[in-house]
Every structure is written in C-alpha cells, then in structure tokens.
Amino acid sequence: MPEAREPGGESGVGDFYDRINDVTADAMGGFLHGGYWEGADDPSTVEEAGIRLTDFVSDRLRLTPGDRVLDVGSGNGKATAHIARRHGASVTGITLSPHQVRQATDLAGASGLAGSVEFQVHDMLALSFPDASFDAAYAIETVCHAQDRTDVFAGLARVLRPGGLLTVTDFVLLRPLESDDHRALVDAAIKNYQQGPMLTRSEYEACVRTAGLEVVEFLDIGEFVRPSYRVVGSNLARSWEALKELVTESEFHYMVEDLGRFGDITELGYAVVTARRPGPRTAEGRN
Ligand SMILES: C[S@@+](CC[C@H](N)C(=O)[O-])C[C@H]1O[C@@H](n2cnc3c(N)ncnc32)[C@H](O)[C@@H]1O
C-alpha cells in the first residue's frame, strides 16, 4: 500500500481507493456504495441492502444476455460480477485504482466469470474505447469524483451505441443546505473523497443534456439510502486501528467522526439518473 498523502494533492483518487478499498468494503458489505433500505425497520444486512441498490441500478438498463456493458468506477468488482451474472452481460469495469483492478480480477476468476468480466485502470475522463462500443453503461457513486460531470457524460455518450442507456447514482442537492453543520459535513465529504461540487437536479440534468444525452428518468431514493451512513460510519469506527494506518488525519476524522451523520442531511438526495444516447440502434451499434 502506498503511504497516505493529503487529499487533492498528487495522490489522486486512484491512490485514495488503493488505500481505503479493503477496510471500506468490509464496512459496506463488500460493496463501495450505499445500500437500499426498505424502511427504518428493514432487518437487511449491509450486504443485502447493497445488492438491492445494485439491482435497482441494473434493472433500469433493460439489459439482455450478451449485452456489452461498461461499469464506470467499478471499485472492487463486486457489483460488476453481480450484474454480469444476473443479466448474462459482458461487463468491462474501469477504475483508477490498480489494487481494485487486481482484486476485481481475482474475484471474477473465483466466481467463474473470467470470460464475461474484465477490469482496467482507465480514466472515465479519457475513455479510449471505440465509438458505440457499449450497449449500456452504469456508474454507481463514481461521477461525483469529476469536477465537471458533463465531461464524463460526453465521453460516455460517445462510447454508447445509439439508443444505449446509462444509469448513474450520485448525490443531488434537493434544497439549500440548512445549517453550518450540514455545510461543513458536505465540504468535508467533497474534500476527503476528492469529489466535485454537489449539483441541483436542474444543474444535473443540464450536464446530461449538454453532453448530448436525453434524460429518461430522474429519481431521488435518498430516504432509502440515508440509513446506510449510520451503519457504515459505525462499522468504520470499529475498524479505526486499521484505518488510521491507511489514511490522512483529515480522512480519518471524516470517516470515523462525520460519515455516520451524513444521512442526517435530508437536503441531499441520492439520485438515480437514467439517460439515453439519442438515435435508433444500428447494425454498427453491435461491433
Ligand atoms: C465510491 S467507489 C464506487 C465503486 C463501485 N461503483 C461500487 O459501487 O462498489 C468510486 C469508484 O470510482 C472510481 N473512479 C473515481 N474517479 C475515476 C475516474 N476518473 N476514472 C475511473 N474511475 C474513477 C474509483 O477508482 C472507485 O473505484
């Protein structure tokens, strides 16, 4: 593992995920995203809630067996493997973290999916795949890392075939933040997770459209995802000894002290946005 360095410096997002991947995945039921909880009494485990959120995303893509799918910011590949198996799709996962690529590749091999999923260190802001090379794409809690989401969507619009669908999950500002405490929590999340600014729904939809995609659906499932943060925050706090070896002081403070309260920010929604590359599916669409 590389040494911890200050966030936002030359360390970058890939280095950050190299460092926090394992301890975070342990706290999140194996995933690196929040879960979907049916309500306050939902007895699901974090892993079950994580699977439910993954299914919520992949169900929007109307996948059919053999579809070529891009997982943008594939993390440790757990969601990638789940989606490939569930839909019979062929999935390429990209991340900036070499550690995640190794781990995801090992997981795919151990799950008998080596022929249908593959992983690369590949920047979502500099996609080098050919035009129209994917039938669908998804990004679970990844686009938030871009300073300008339009840049990500423009690259995805190019590599999606005409008519292809993209589903992303991301944070969205439902209304202005109500207190200094909430503003400080959001600022700390942005700083420590090296994210871009939080956008309103209309700003978000403008990014999608400017990139040449049509908005098909914009859902806020914040009330179902917010319970994740208290669970994950307390799981991370229990792993504080392992964590403090891996992260900076600022990251440690955020993950152990602040993250558990992130779900209190009801002004912040959890958007599931589905967009479509305009145009009819063509024969060239499937290379
Ligand atoms: C919060 S994790 C989510 C991982 C996975 N989608 C999941 O839900 O388990 C964010 C992921 O986005 C990736 N990421 C961030 N910026 C990226 C970029 N510019 N290009 C490719 N991947 C990126 C990180 O490396 C990490 O794998």
GROMACS .gro file of C-alpha atoms and ligand atoms in nm:
model
  314
    1MET     CA    1   0.000   0.000   0.000
    2PRO     CA    2   0.130   0.349  -0.082
    3GLU     CA    3   0.179   0.592   0.206
    4ALA     CA    4  -0.109   0.819   0.299
    5ARG     CA    5  -0.083   1.168   0.147
    6GLU     CA    6  -0.302   1.473   0.166
    7PRO     CA    7  -0.628   1.451  -0.033
    8GLY     CA    8  -0.649   1.651  -0.351
    9GLY     CA    9  -0.272   1.657  -0.389
   10GLU     CA   10  -0.071   1.445  -0.626
   11SER     CA   11  -0.200   1.130  -0.455
   12GLY     CA   12  -0.525   1.137  -0.655
   13VAL     CA   13  -0.837   0.925  -0.648
   14GLY     CA   14  -0.668   0.601  -0.753
   15ASP     CA   15  -0.427   0.618  -0.465
   16PHE     CA   16  -0.712   0.701  -0.227
   17TYR     CA   17  -0.906   0.389  -0.331
   18ASP     CA   18  -0.590   0.177  -0.321
   19ARG     CA   19  -0.566   0.274   0.046
   20ILE     CA   20  -0.927   0.264   0.164
   21ASN     CA   21  -1.073  -0.012  -0.055
   22ASP     CA   22  -1.040  -0.310   0.178
   23VAL     CA   23  -1.140  -0.152   0.506
   24THR     CA   24  -1.430   0.034   0.343
   25ALA     CA   25  -1.561  -0.274   0.162
   26ASP     CA   26  -1.553  -0.464   0.493
   27ALA     CA   27  -1.774  -0.192   0.642
   28MET     CA   28  -2.012  -0.184   0.343
   29GLY     CA   29  -2.099  -0.550   0.298
   30GLY     CA   30  -1.834  -0.595   0.031
   31PHE     CA   31  -1.950  -0.301  -0.183
   32LEU     CA   32  -1.820   0.053  -0.206
   33HIS     CA   33  -2.162   0.209  -0.230
   34GLY     CA   34  -2.456   0.267   0.000
   35GLY     CA   35  -2.744   0.024   0.031
   36TYR     CA   36  -3.117   0.046  -0.033
   37TRP     CA   37  -3.316   0.005   0.289
   38GLU     CA   38  -3.693  -0.051   0.269
   39GLY     CA   39  -3.757   0.150   0.588
   40ALA     CA   40  -3.649   0.211   0.946
   41ASP     CA   41  -3.733  -0.149   1.046
   42ASP     CA   42  -3.563  -0.313   0.749
   43PRO     CA   43  -3.366  -0.603   0.902
   44SER     CA   44  -3.141  -0.643   0.595
   45THR     CA   45  -2.768  -0.681   0.633
   46VAL     CA   46  -2.547  -0.416   0.473
   47GLU     CA   47  -2.465  -0.666   0.200
   48GLU     CA   48  -2.833  -0.736   0.126
   49ALA     CA   49  -2.904  -0.362   0.110
   50GLY     CA   50  -2.602  -0.320  -0.121
   51ILE     CA   51  -2.730  -0.592  -0.354
   52ARG     CA   52  -3.072  -0.426  -0.360
   53LEU     CA   53  -2.917  -0.096  -0.466
   54THR     CA   54  -2.708  -0.270  -0.733
   55ASP     CA   55  -3.024  -0.439  -0.867
   56PHE     CA   56  -3.210  -0.108  -0.862
   57VAL     CA   57  -2.942   0.035  -1.092
   58SER     CA   58  -2.905  -0.256  -1.333
   59ASP     CA   59  -3.283  -0.300  -1.367
   60ARG     CA   60  -3.302   0.046  -1.525
   61LEU     CA   61  -3.070  -0.058  -1.810
   62ARG     CA   62  -3.304  -0.318  -1.965
   63LEU     CA   63  -3.009  -0.550  -2.021
   64THR     CA   64  -3.036  -0.864  -2.230
   65PRO     CA   65  -2.790  -1.156  -2.232
   66GLY     CA   66  -2.474  -1.080  -2.427
   67ASP     CA   67  -2.503  -0.702  -2.391
   68ARG     CA   68  -2.169  -0.523  -2.369
   69VAL     CA   69  -2.175  -0.306  -2.060
   70LEU     CA   70  -1.931  -0.050  -1.914
   71ASP     CA   71  -1.905  -0.023  -1.534
   72VAL     CA   72  -1.765   0.324  -1.474
   73GLY     CA   73  -1.571   0.323  -1.147
   74SER     CA   74  -1.607  -0.047  -1.082
   75GLY     CA   75  -1.444  -0.048  -0.738
   76ASN     CA   76  -1.358  -0.397  -0.618
   77GLY     CA   77  -1.579  -0.555  -0.886
   78LYS     CA   78  -1.843  -0.698  -0.654
   79ALA     CA   79  -2.128  -0.508  -0.821
   80THR     CA   80  -1.977  -0.581  -1.164
   81ALA     CA   81  -1.972  -0.956  -1.104
   82HIS     CA   82  -2.325  -0.948  -0.962
   83ILE     CA   83  -2.462  -0.760  -1.266
   84ALA     CA   84  -2.276  -0.980  -1.519
   85ARG     CA   85  -2.418  -1.293  -1.354
   86ARG     CA   86  -2.770  -1.160  -1.304
   87HIS     CA   87  -2.815  -1.034  -1.661
   88GLY     CA   88  -2.578  -1.259  -1.860
   89ALA     CA   89  -2.398  -0.944  -1.972
   90SER     CA   90  -2.038  -0.895  -2.069
   91VAL     CA   91  -1.904  -0.618  -1.844
   92THR     CA   92  -1.586  -0.408  -1.861
   93GLY     CA   93  -1.504  -0.237  -1.534
   94ILE     CA   94  -1.280   0.069  -1.514
   95THR     CA   95  -1.124   0.234  -1.210
   96LEU     CA   96  -0.821   0.447  -1.128
   97SER     CA   97  -0.706   0.205  -0.858
   98PRO     CA   98  -0.463  -0.073  -0.960
   99HIS     CA   99  -0.539  -0.250  -0.630
  100GLN     CA  100  -0.908  -0.260  -0.721
  101VAL     CA  101  -0.831  -0.398  -1.068
  102ARG     CA  102  -0.630  -0.683  -0.914
  103GLN     CA  103  -0.894  -0.756  -0.653
  104ALA     CA  104  -1.182  -0.740  -0.902
  105THR     CA  105  -0.999  -0.966  -1.146
  106ASP     CA  106  -0.935  -1.220  -0.870
  107LEU     CA  107  -1.299  -1.207  -0.761
  108ALA     CA  108  -1.418  -1.261  -1.119
  109GLY     CA  109  -1.188  -1.560  -1.157
  110ALA     CA  110  -1.302  -1.712  -0.829
  111SER     CA  111  -1.668  -1.659  -0.931
  112GLY     CA  112  -1.625  -1.834  -1.268
  113LEU     CA  113  -1.681  -1.505  -1.453
  114ALA     CA  114  -1.336  -1.457  -1.604
  115GLY     CA  115  -1.483  -1.488  -1.955
  116SER     CA  116  -1.754  -1.229  -1.906
  117VAL     CA  117  -1.599  -0.951  -1.697
  118GLU     CA  118  -1.269  -0.768  -1.728
  119PHE     CA  119  -1.112  -0.476  -1.546
  120GLN     CA  120  -0.874  -0.200  -1.646
  121VAL     CA  121  -0.709   0.103  -1.492
  122HIS     CA  122  -0.878   0.353  -1.722
  123ASP     CA  123  -0.983   0.714  -1.663
  124MET     CA  124  -1.354   0.789  -1.716
  125LEU     CA  125  -1.243   1.136  -1.827
  126ALA     CA  126  -1.025   0.996  -2.106
  127LEU     CA  127  -1.210   0.693  -2.244
  128SER     CA  128  -1.016   0.523  -2.520
  129PHE     CA  129  -1.284   0.270  -2.623
  130PRO     CA  130  -1.409   0.295  -2.982
  131ASP     CA  131  -1.728   0.487  -3.060
  132ALA     CA  132  -2.052   0.297  -2.987
  133SER     CA  133  -1.869   0.006  -2.825
  134PHE     CA  134  -2.117  -0.048  -2.537
  135ASP     CA  135  -2.488  -0.129  -2.532
  136ALA     CA  136  -2.522   0.020  -2.184
  137ALA     CA  137  -2.317   0.179  -1.907
  138TYR     CA  138  -2.360   0.249  -1.538
  139ALA     CA  139  -2.172   0.441  -1.272
  140ILE     CA  140  -2.250   0.381  -0.906
  141GLU     CA  141  -2.117   0.666  -0.687
  142THR     CA  142  -1.838   0.745  -0.933
  143VAL     CA  143  -1.938   1.051  -1.135
  144CYS     CA  144  -1.928   1.252  -0.811
  145HIS     CA  145  -1.547   1.237  -0.842
  146ALA     CA  146  -1.550   1.457  -1.156
  147GLN     CA  147  -1.514   1.834  -1.120
  148ASP     CA  148  -1.746   1.872  -1.420
  149ARG     CA  149  -1.989   1.585  -1.472
  150THR     CA  150  -2.054   1.700  -1.831
  151ASP     CA  151  -1.705   1.579  -1.924
  152VAL     CA  152  -1.785   1.227  -1.803
  153PHE     CA  153  -2.124   1.217  -1.973
  154ALA     CA  154  -1.976   1.342  -2.303
  155GLY     CA  155  -1.726   1.056  -2.309
  156LEU     CA  156  -1.997   0.807  -2.224
  157ALA     CA  157  -2.227   0.946  -2.494
  158ARG     CA  158  -1.953   0.868  -2.746
  159VAL     CA  159  -1.887   0.508  -2.637
  160LEU     CA  160  -2.257   0.417  -2.600
  161ARG     CA  161  -2.431   0.287  -2.910
  162PRO     CA  162  -2.725   0.495  -3.038
  163GLY     CA  163  -3.023   0.410  -2.819
  164GLY     CA  164  -2.793   0.281  -2.542
  165LEU     CA  165  -2.880   0.357  -2.180
  166LEU     CA  166  -2.666   0.496  -1.898
  167THR     CA  167  -2.766   0.486  -1.531
  168VAL     CA  168  -2.570   0.678  -1.269
  169THR     CA  169  -2.615   0.722  -0.898
  170ASP     CA  170  -2.495   1.044  -0.745
  171PHE     CA  171  -2.568   1.293  -0.470
  172VAL     CA  172  -2.801   1.579  -0.558
  173LEU     CA  173  -2.896   1.896  -0.371
  174LEU     CA  174  -3.273   1.892  -0.315
  175ARG     CA  175  -3.274   2.234  -0.146
  176PRO     CA  176  -3.012   2.465   0.005
  177LEU     CA  177  -2.817   2.319   0.296
  178GLU     CA  178  -2.989   2.428   0.614
  179SER     CA  179  -2.711   2.469   0.870
  180ASP     CA  180  -2.341   2.537   0.911
  181ASP     CA  181  -2.309   2.181   1.039
  182HIS     CA  182  -2.456   2.036   0.718
  183ARG     CA  183  -2.241   2.268   0.504
  184ALA     CA  184  -1.933   2.154   0.696
  185LEU     CA  185  -2.027   1.786   0.651
  186VAL     CA  186  -2.074   1.826   0.278
  187ASP     CA  187  -1.749   2.023   0.243
  188ALA     CA  188  -1.567   1.750   0.437
  189ALA     CA  189  -1.712   1.479   0.212
  190ILE     CA  190  -1.605   1.668  -0.101
  191LYS     CA  191  -1.255   1.732   0.033
  192ASN     CA  192  -1.183   1.389   0.174
  193TYR     CA  193  -1.342   1.185  -0.105
  194GLN     CA  194  -1.195   1.415  -0.372
  195GLN     CA  195  -1.533   1.494  -0.525
  196GLY     CA  196  -1.673   1.767  -0.746
  197PRO     CA  197  -1.945   2.006  -0.630
  198MET     CA  198  -2.294   1.883  -0.537
  199LEU     CA  199  -2.546   1.991  -0.802
  200THR     CA  200  -2.918   2.060  -0.801
  201ARG     CA  201  -3.146   1.845  -1.014
  202SER     CA  202  -3.171   2.108  -1.289
  203GLU     CA  203  -2.793   2.158  -1.294
  204TYR     CA  204  -2.751   1.781  -1.312
  205GLU     CA  205  -2.995   1.739  -1.598
  206ALA     CA  206  -2.822   2.026  -1.781
  207CYS     CA  207  -2.489   1.835  -1.761
  208VAL     CA  208  -2.654   1.525  -1.909
  209ARG     CA  209  -2.816   1.720  -2.193
  210THR     CA  210  -2.509   1.931  -2.271
  211ALA     CA  211  -2.320   1.604  -2.317
  212GLY     CA  212  -2.568   1.501  -2.586
  213LEU     CA  213  -2.777   1.252  -2.385
  214GLU     CA  214  -3.153   1.252  -2.317
  215VAL     CA  215  -3.274   1.227  -1.959
  216VAL     CA  216  -3.504   0.923  -1.941
  217GLU     CA  217  -3.566   0.917  -1.566
  218PHE     CA  218  -3.451   1.113  -1.262
  219LEU     CA  219  -3.533   0.951  -0.927
  220ASP     CA  220  -3.439   1.055  -0.576
  221ILE     CA  221  -3.410   0.750  -0.349
  222GLY     CA  222  -3.235   0.940  -0.069
  223GLU     CA  223  -3.478   0.825   0.201
  224PHE     CA  224  -3.393   0.461   0.120
  225VAL     CA  225  -3.014   0.513   0.105
  226ARG     CA  226  -2.960   0.750   0.403
  227PRO     CA  227  -2.976   0.470   0.665
  228SER     CA  228  -2.651   0.336   0.511
  229TYR     CA  229  -2.433   0.607   0.656
  230ARG     CA  230  -2.502   0.538   1.022
  231VAL     CA  231  -2.429   0.166   0.972
  232VAL     CA  232  -2.118   0.223   0.763
  233GLY     CA  233  -1.993   0.500   0.994
  234SER     CA  234  -2.018   0.276   1.298
  235ASN     CA  235  -1.856  -0.017   1.114
  236LEU     CA  236  -1.567   0.209   1.009
  237ALA     CA  237  -1.532   0.348   1.360
  238ARG     CA  238  -1.490  -0.012   1.483
  239SER     CA  239  -1.203  -0.055   1.233
  240TRP     CA  240  -1.032   0.266   1.340
  241GLU     CA  241  -0.699   0.099   1.421
  242ALA     CA  242  -0.664  -0.046   1.071
  243LEU     CA  243  -0.797   0.274   0.917
  244LYS     CA  244  -0.556   0.512   1.089
  245GLU     CA  245  -0.261   0.334   0.927
  246LEU     CA  246  -0.403   0.395   0.580
  247VAL     CA  247  -0.546   0.744   0.571
  248THR     CA  248  -0.453   1.104   0.643
  249GLU     CA  249  -0.565   1.272   0.963
  250SER     CA  250  -0.835   1.460   0.776
  251GLU     CA  251  -0.967   1.147   0.603
  252PHE     CA  252  -0.963   0.959   0.935
  253HIS     CA  253  -1.161   1.231   1.109
  254TYR     CA  254  -1.418   1.234   0.828
  255MET     CA  255  -1.461   0.858   0.807
  256VAL     CA  256  -1.478   0.795   1.181
  257GLU     CA  257  -1.647   1.112   1.313
  258ASP     CA  258  -1.852   1.258   1.026
  259LEU     CA  259  -1.963   0.988   0.783
  260GLY     CA  260  -2.215   0.838   1.025
  261ARG     CA  261  -2.402   1.171   1.031
  262PHE     CA  262  -2.409   1.216   0.653
  263GLY     CA  263  -2.757   1.061   0.638
  264ASP     CA  264  -2.889   1.343   0.861
  265ILE     CA  265  -2.855   1.580   0.565
  266THR     CA  266  -3.205   1.539   0.423
  267GLU     CA  267  -3.141   1.836   0.193
  268LEU     CA  268  -2.917   1.598   0.000
  269GLY     CA  269  -3.080   1.337  -0.219
  270TYR     CA  270  -2.944   1.023  -0.380
  271ALA     CA  271  -3.020   1.050  -0.748
  272VAL     CA  272  -3.057   0.755  -0.984
  273VAL     CA  273  -3.041   0.912  -1.326
  274THR     CA  274  -3.102   0.720  -1.646
  275ALA     CA  275  -3.005   0.877  -1.976
  276ARG     CA  276  -3.011   0.761  -2.335
  277ARG     CA  277  -2.790   0.826  -2.632
  278PRO     CA  278  -3.034   0.953  -2.896
  279GLY     CA  279  -3.082   0.768  -3.219
  280PRO     CA  280  -3.201   0.431  -3.341
  281ARG     CA  281  -2.997   0.119  -3.278
  282THR     CA  282  -2.795   0.047  -3.593
  283ALA     CA  283  -2.623  -0.267  -3.720
  284GLU     CA  284  -2.290  -0.096  -3.646
  285GLY     CA  285  -2.411  -0.048  -3.290
  286ARG     CA  286  -2.304  -0.403  -3.216
  287ASN     CA  287  -1.942  -0.439  -3.325
  288LIG     C1  288  -1.726   0.501  -0.431
  288LIG     S1  289  -1.633   0.395  -0.535
  288LIG     C2  290  -1.768   0.304  -0.610
  288LIG     C3  291  -1.722   0.170  -0.663
  288LIG     C4  292  -1.829   0.082  -0.724
  288LIG     N1  293  -1.902   0.155  -0.828
  288LIG     C5  294  -1.924   0.033  -0.620
  288LIG     O1  295  -2.035   0.085  -0.620
  288LIG     O2  296  -1.891  -0.054  -0.542
  288LIG     C6  297  -1.583   0.506  -0.667
  288LIG     C7  298  -1.505   0.439  -0.779
  288LIG     O3  299  -1.487   0.534  -0.883
  288LIG     C8  300  -1.356   0.521  -0.934
  288LIG     N2  301  -1.318   0.647  -1.001
  288LIG     C9  302  -1.313   0.771  -0.950
  288LIG     N3  303  -1.269   0.858  -1.042
  288LIG    C10  304  -1.248   0.786  -1.156
  288LIG    C11  305  -1.203   0.818  -1.286
  288LIG     N4  306  -1.167   0.943  -1.321
  288LIG     N5  307  -1.193   0.719  -1.376
  288LIG    C12  308  -1.226   0.591  -1.345
  288LIG     N6  309  -1.270   0.555  -1.223
  288LIG    C13  310  -1.280   0.651  -1.128
  288LIG    C14  311  -1.272   0.489  -0.813
  288LIG     O4  312  -1.146   0.437  -0.851
  288LIG    C15  313  -1.365   0.389  -0.742
  288LIG     O5  314  -1.347   0.261  -0.796
   0.00000   0.00000   0.00000
